[in-house]
PDB file of C-alpha atoms in Angstrom:
ATOM      1  CA  MET A   1     105.994 105.434   8.728  1.00 90.00           C
ATOM      2  CA  TYR A   2     109.190 107.332   9.783  1.00 97.00           C
ATOM      3  CA  VAL A   3     111.644 108.150  13.408  1.00 97.00           C
ATOM      4  CA  VAL A   4     113.939 110.678  13.855  1.00 98.00           C
ATOM      5  CA  GLY A   5     116.389 110.143  15.832  1.00 98.00           C
ATOM      6  CA  VAL A   6     118.749 112.901  17.563  1.00 98.00           C
ATOM      7  CA  GLY A   7     121.501 113.200  20.143  1.00 97.00           C
ATOM      8  CA  LEU A   8     122.452 116.473  21.737  1.00 96.00           C
ATOM      9  CA  ARG A   9     124.598 118.671  24.202  1.00 94.00           C
ATOM     10  CA  ARG A  10     122.443 118.785  27.608  1.00 94.00           C
ATOM     11  CA  GLY A  11     121.096 121.941  27.570  1.00 95.00           C
ATOM     12  CA  THR A  12     120.161 121.937  24.062  1.00 96.00           C
ATOM     13  CA  GLY A  13     117.495 124.784  23.009  1.00 95.00           C
ATOM     14  CA  GLU A  14     113.844 123.870  21.688  1.00 95.00           C
ATOM     15  CA  ALA A  15     114.232 125.944  18.465  1.00 96.00           C
ATOM     16  CA  ASP A  16     117.888 124.630  17.615  1.00 96.00           C
ATOM     17  CA  LEU A  17     116.618 121.057  17.886  1.00 97.00           C
ATOM     18  CA  ASP A  18     113.435 122.018  15.638  1.00 96.00           C
ATOM     19  CA  ALA A  19     115.443 123.789  13.668  1.00 97.00           C
ATOM     20  CA  LEU A  20     118.050 120.857  12.746  1.00 97.00           C
ATOM     21  CA  VAL A  21     114.894 118.412  13.214  1.00 97.00           C
ATOM     22  CA  ALA A  22     112.791 120.292  10.420  1.00 97.00           C
ATOM     23  CA  ALA A  23     115.727 120.557   7.564  1.00 98.00           C
ATOM     24  CA  VAL A  24     116.106 116.768   8.029  1.00 98.00           C
ATOM     25  CA  LEU A  25     112.766 115.826   6.938  1.00 98.00           C
ATOM     26  CA  ALA A  26     112.733 118.856   4.710  1.00 98.00           C
ATOM     27  CA  GLU A  27     116.284 116.978   3.222  1.00 98.00           C
ATOM     28  CA  ALA A  28     113.637 113.995   2.652  1.00 98.00           C
ATOM     29  CA  GLY A  29     110.222 115.496   1.485  1.00 98.00           C
ATOM     30  CA  ILE A  30     108.141 114.596   4.155  1.00 96.00           C
ATOM     31  CA  GLY A  31     105.980 116.651   6.619  1.00 96.00           C
ATOM     32  CA  HIS A  32     106.561 116.036  10.786  1.00 96.00           C
ATOM     33  CA  GLU A  33     102.771 114.309   9.861  1.00 96.00           C
ATOM     34  CA  ARG A  34     104.747 111.497   8.847  1.00 96.00           C
ATOM     35  CA  VAL A  35     107.187 110.891  11.588  1.00 97.00           C
ATOM     36  CA  THR A  36     105.830 108.468  14.736  1.00 95.00           C
ATOM     37  CA  ALA A  37     108.623 108.776  17.014  1.00 97.00           C
ATOM     38  CA  LEU A  38     111.205 110.904  17.887  1.00 98.00           C
ATOM     39  CA  ALA A  39     114.252 107.814  19.052  1.00 98.00           C
ATOM     40  CA  THR A  40     117.527 108.742  21.574  1.00 97.00           C
ATOM     41  CA  LEU A  41     119.659 107.765  23.976  1.00 97.00           C
ATOM     42  CA  GLU A  42     118.968 107.182  27.207  1.00 97.00           C
ATOM     43  CA  GLY A  43     119.105 109.969  29.600  1.00 94.00           C
ATOM     44  CA  LYS A  44     118.300 112.504  27.303  1.00 93.00           C
ATOM     45  CA  GLU A  45     114.624 112.266  27.838  1.00 90.00           C
ATOM     46  CA  ALA A  46     114.838 114.575  30.031  1.00 91.00           C
ATOM     47  CA  GLU A  47     116.586 117.105  27.936  1.00 95.00           C
ATOM     48  CA  THR A  48     112.855 120.233  27.289  1.00 96.00           C
ATOM     49  CA  ALA A  49     114.329 120.171  23.415  1.00 97.00           C
ATOM     50  CA  VAL A  50     113.372 116.814  23.495  1.00 97.00           C
ATOM     51  CA  THR A  51     109.503 116.590  25.109  1.00 96.00           C
ATOM     52  CA  ALA A  52     109.031 119.777  23.842  1.00 96.00           C
ATOM     53  CA  THR A  53     109.362 118.377  20.582  1.00 96.00           C
ATOM     54  CA  CYS A  54     107.561 114.777  20.425  1.00 97.00           C
ATOM     55  CA  GLU A  55     105.000 116.845  22.338  1.00 96.00           C
ATOM     56  CA  ARG A  56     104.522 119.600  19.782  1.00 95.00           C
ATOM     57  CA  TYR A  57     104.299 117.188  17.141  1.00 96.00           C
ATOM     58  CA  GLY A  58     102.308 114.153  19.089  1.00 97.00           C
ATOM     59  CA  TRP A  59     105.377 111.972  18.417  1.00 97.00           C
ATOM     60  CA  GLU A  60     106.216 109.219  20.537  1.00 97.00           C
ATOM     61  CA  LEU A  61     109.232 109.233  22.217  1.00 97.00           C
ATOM     62  CA  ARG A  62     111.541 105.705  21.984  1.00 97.00           C
ATOM     63  CA  ILE A  63     114.241 105.799  24.894  1.00 97.00           C
ATOM     64  CA  PHE A  64     117.413 103.162  24.000  1.00 97.00           C
ATOM     65  CA  ARG A  65     121.000 102.002  26.064  1.00 97.00           C
ATOM     66  CA  ALA A  66     123.785 103.472  25.076  1.00 97.00           C
ATOM     67  CA  ASP A  67     124.641  99.061  24.357  1.00 96.00           C
ATOM     68  CA  THR A  68     121.655  98.662  22.560  1.00 96.00           C
ATOM     69  CA  LEU A  69     122.445 101.877  19.957  1.00 97.00           C
ATOM     70  CA  ALA A  70     125.565 100.512  19.958  1.00 96.00           C
ATOM     71  CA  ALA A  71     124.797  97.269  18.179  1.00 95.00           C
ATOM     72  CA  VAL A  72     123.417  98.908  15.948  1.00 95.00           C
ATOM     73  CA  PRO A  73     125.640  98.816  12.636  1.00 93.00           C
ATOM     74  CA  VAL A  74     125.684 102.756  11.447  1.00 94.00           C
ATOM     75  CA  PRO A  75     127.072 104.447   8.676  1.00 92.00           C
ATOM     76  CA  ALA A  76     129.004 107.042  10.313  1.00 86.00           C
ATOM     77  CA  PRO A  77     130.330 105.469  13.833  1.00 93.00           C
ATOM     78  CA  GLU A  78     132.525 108.320  15.647  1.00 93.00           C
ATOM     79  CA  ILE A  79     134.862 107.260  18.324  1.00 94.00           C
ATOM     80  CA  ARG A  80     134.699 110.311  20.234  1.00 93.00           C
ATOM     81  CA  VAL A  81     131.155 109.698  20.357  1.00 92.00           C
ATOM     82  CA  ALA A  82     131.904 106.063  22.008  1.00 94.00           C
ATOM     83  CA  ARG A  83     133.830 107.491  24.526  1.00 95.00           C
ATOM     84  CA  ALA A  84     131.392 110.335  25.739  1.00 93.00           C
ATOM     85  CA  VAL A  85     128.233 108.342  25.937  1.00 94.00           C
ATOM     86  CA  GLY A  86     128.865 105.207  25.125  1.00 94.00           C
ATOM     87  CA  THR A  87     127.846 104.321  21.803  1.00 96.00           C
ATOM     88  CA  PRO A  88     129.705 105.367  18.132  1.00 96.00           C
ATOM     89  CA  SER A  89     126.261 106.759  17.521  1.00 96.00           C
ATOM     90  CA  VAL A  90     123.340 108.107  18.797  1.00 97.00           C
ATOM     91  CA  ALA A  91     121.321 109.787  16.035  1.00 97.00           C
ATOM     92  CA  GLU A  92     121.501 107.194  13.592  1.00 97.00           C
ATOM     93  CA  ALA A  93     121.906 104.274  15.798  1.00 97.00           C
ATOM     94  CA  ALA A  94     118.563 105.620  17.351  1.00 97.00           C
ATOM     95  CA  ALA A  95     116.918 106.162  13.978  1.00 97.00           C
ATOM     96  CA  LEU A  96     117.076 102.721  12.747  1.00 96.00           C
ATOM     97  CA  ALA A  97     116.450 100.678  16.218  1.00 96.00           C
ATOM     98  CA  GLY A  98     113.087 103.456  16.649  1.00 95.00           C
ATOM     99  CA  ALA A  99     111.695 101.906  13.088  1.00 94.00           C
ATOM    100  CA  GLY A 100     112.342  98.432  14.041  1.00 89.00           C
ATOM    101  CA  VAL A 101     113.366  95.500  12.240  1.00 74.00           C
ATOM    102  CA  ARG A 102     113.929  95.821   8.956  1.00 83.00           C
ATOM    103  CA  ALA A 103     114.762  99.741   8.697  1.00 91.00           C
ATOM    104  CA  GLU A 104     115.938 101.852   5.915  1.00 94.00           C
ATOM    105  CA  LEU A 105     117.945 105.314   6.861  1.00 96.00           C
ATOM    106  CA  ILE A 106     116.698 107.690   4.417  1.00 96.00           C
ATOM    107  CA  VAL A 107     118.914 110.970   5.572  1.00 97.00           C
ATOM    108  CA  GLY A 108     122.416 110.492   7.497  1.00 96.00           C
ATOM    109  CA  LYS A 109     123.088 111.824  10.681  1.00 96.00           C
ATOM    110  CA  ARG A 110     122.998 115.952  10.156  1.00 97.00           C
ATOM    111  CA  ARG A 111     123.944 118.224  13.020  1.00 96.00           C
ATOM    112  CA  SER A 112     123.712 121.881  14.650  1.00 96.00           C
ATOM    113  CA  ALA A 113     126.037 123.800  16.633  1.00 94.00           C
ATOM    114  CA  ARG A 114     124.607 120.885  19.927  1.00 95.00           C
ATOM    115  CA  ALA A 115     122.210 118.452  18.333  1.00 97.00           C
ATOM    116  CA  THR A 116     122.692 115.748  15.476  1.00 97.00           C
ATOM    117  CA  ALA A 117     119.778 114.136  13.961  1.00 98.00           C
ATOM    118  CA  ALA A 118     118.830 111.696  11.216  1.00 98.00           C
ATOM    119  CA  LEU A 119     115.801 109.684   9.779  1.00 98.00           C
ATOM    120  CA  ALA A 120     114.876 106.382   9.711  1.00 97.00           C
ATOM    121  CA  ARG A 121     111.677 104.324   7.527  1.00 96.00           C
ATOM    122  CA  VAL A 122     110.029 101.356   8.847  1.00 86.00           C
ATOM    123  CA  THR A 123     110.469  99.280   5.360  1.00 80.00           C
ATOM    124  CA  ALA A 124     108.566  95.793   6.960  1.00 66.00           C
ATOM    125  CA  LEU A 125     106.123  95.726  10.003  1.00 56.00           C
ATOM    126  CA  GLU A 126     107.653  93.339  12.763  1.00 51.00           C
ATOM    127  CA  GLU A 127     105.987  90.044  13.267  1.00 46.00           C
ATOM    128  CA  ALA A 128     103.816  90.110  16.649  1.00 40.00           C
ATOM    129  CA  PRO A 129     105.030  86.401  18.636  1.00 44.00           C
ATOM    130  CA  GLY A 130     103.642  83.542  17.822  1.00 40.00           C
TER     131      GLY A 130
END
């Protein structure tokens, strides 16, 4: 199971996000059908590019608050992003948070002109509460 994490500017076009996601998946050597969810920062769920991507591929949409994403250790945090949205990482942190416990970052943050995307894989399923 894989989760794509995305960050994007308001008004990012569907084609831009789709091309970036396709490039990330191609880099990992996996198809869209192996992805179960797209994860992003709270407030981005209304962006047409996000909703269209989830609908096109049948992916679940997972939304995270900035403070949740800020608590996720990532390899490429950015102070500029933290100042703008309250977390130093959106794409990488969302991918990891969306993939859950023991997630592994497969493709780190990649950029287009208006978006970022990353890919995480679940390496172990979360245990159900006892």
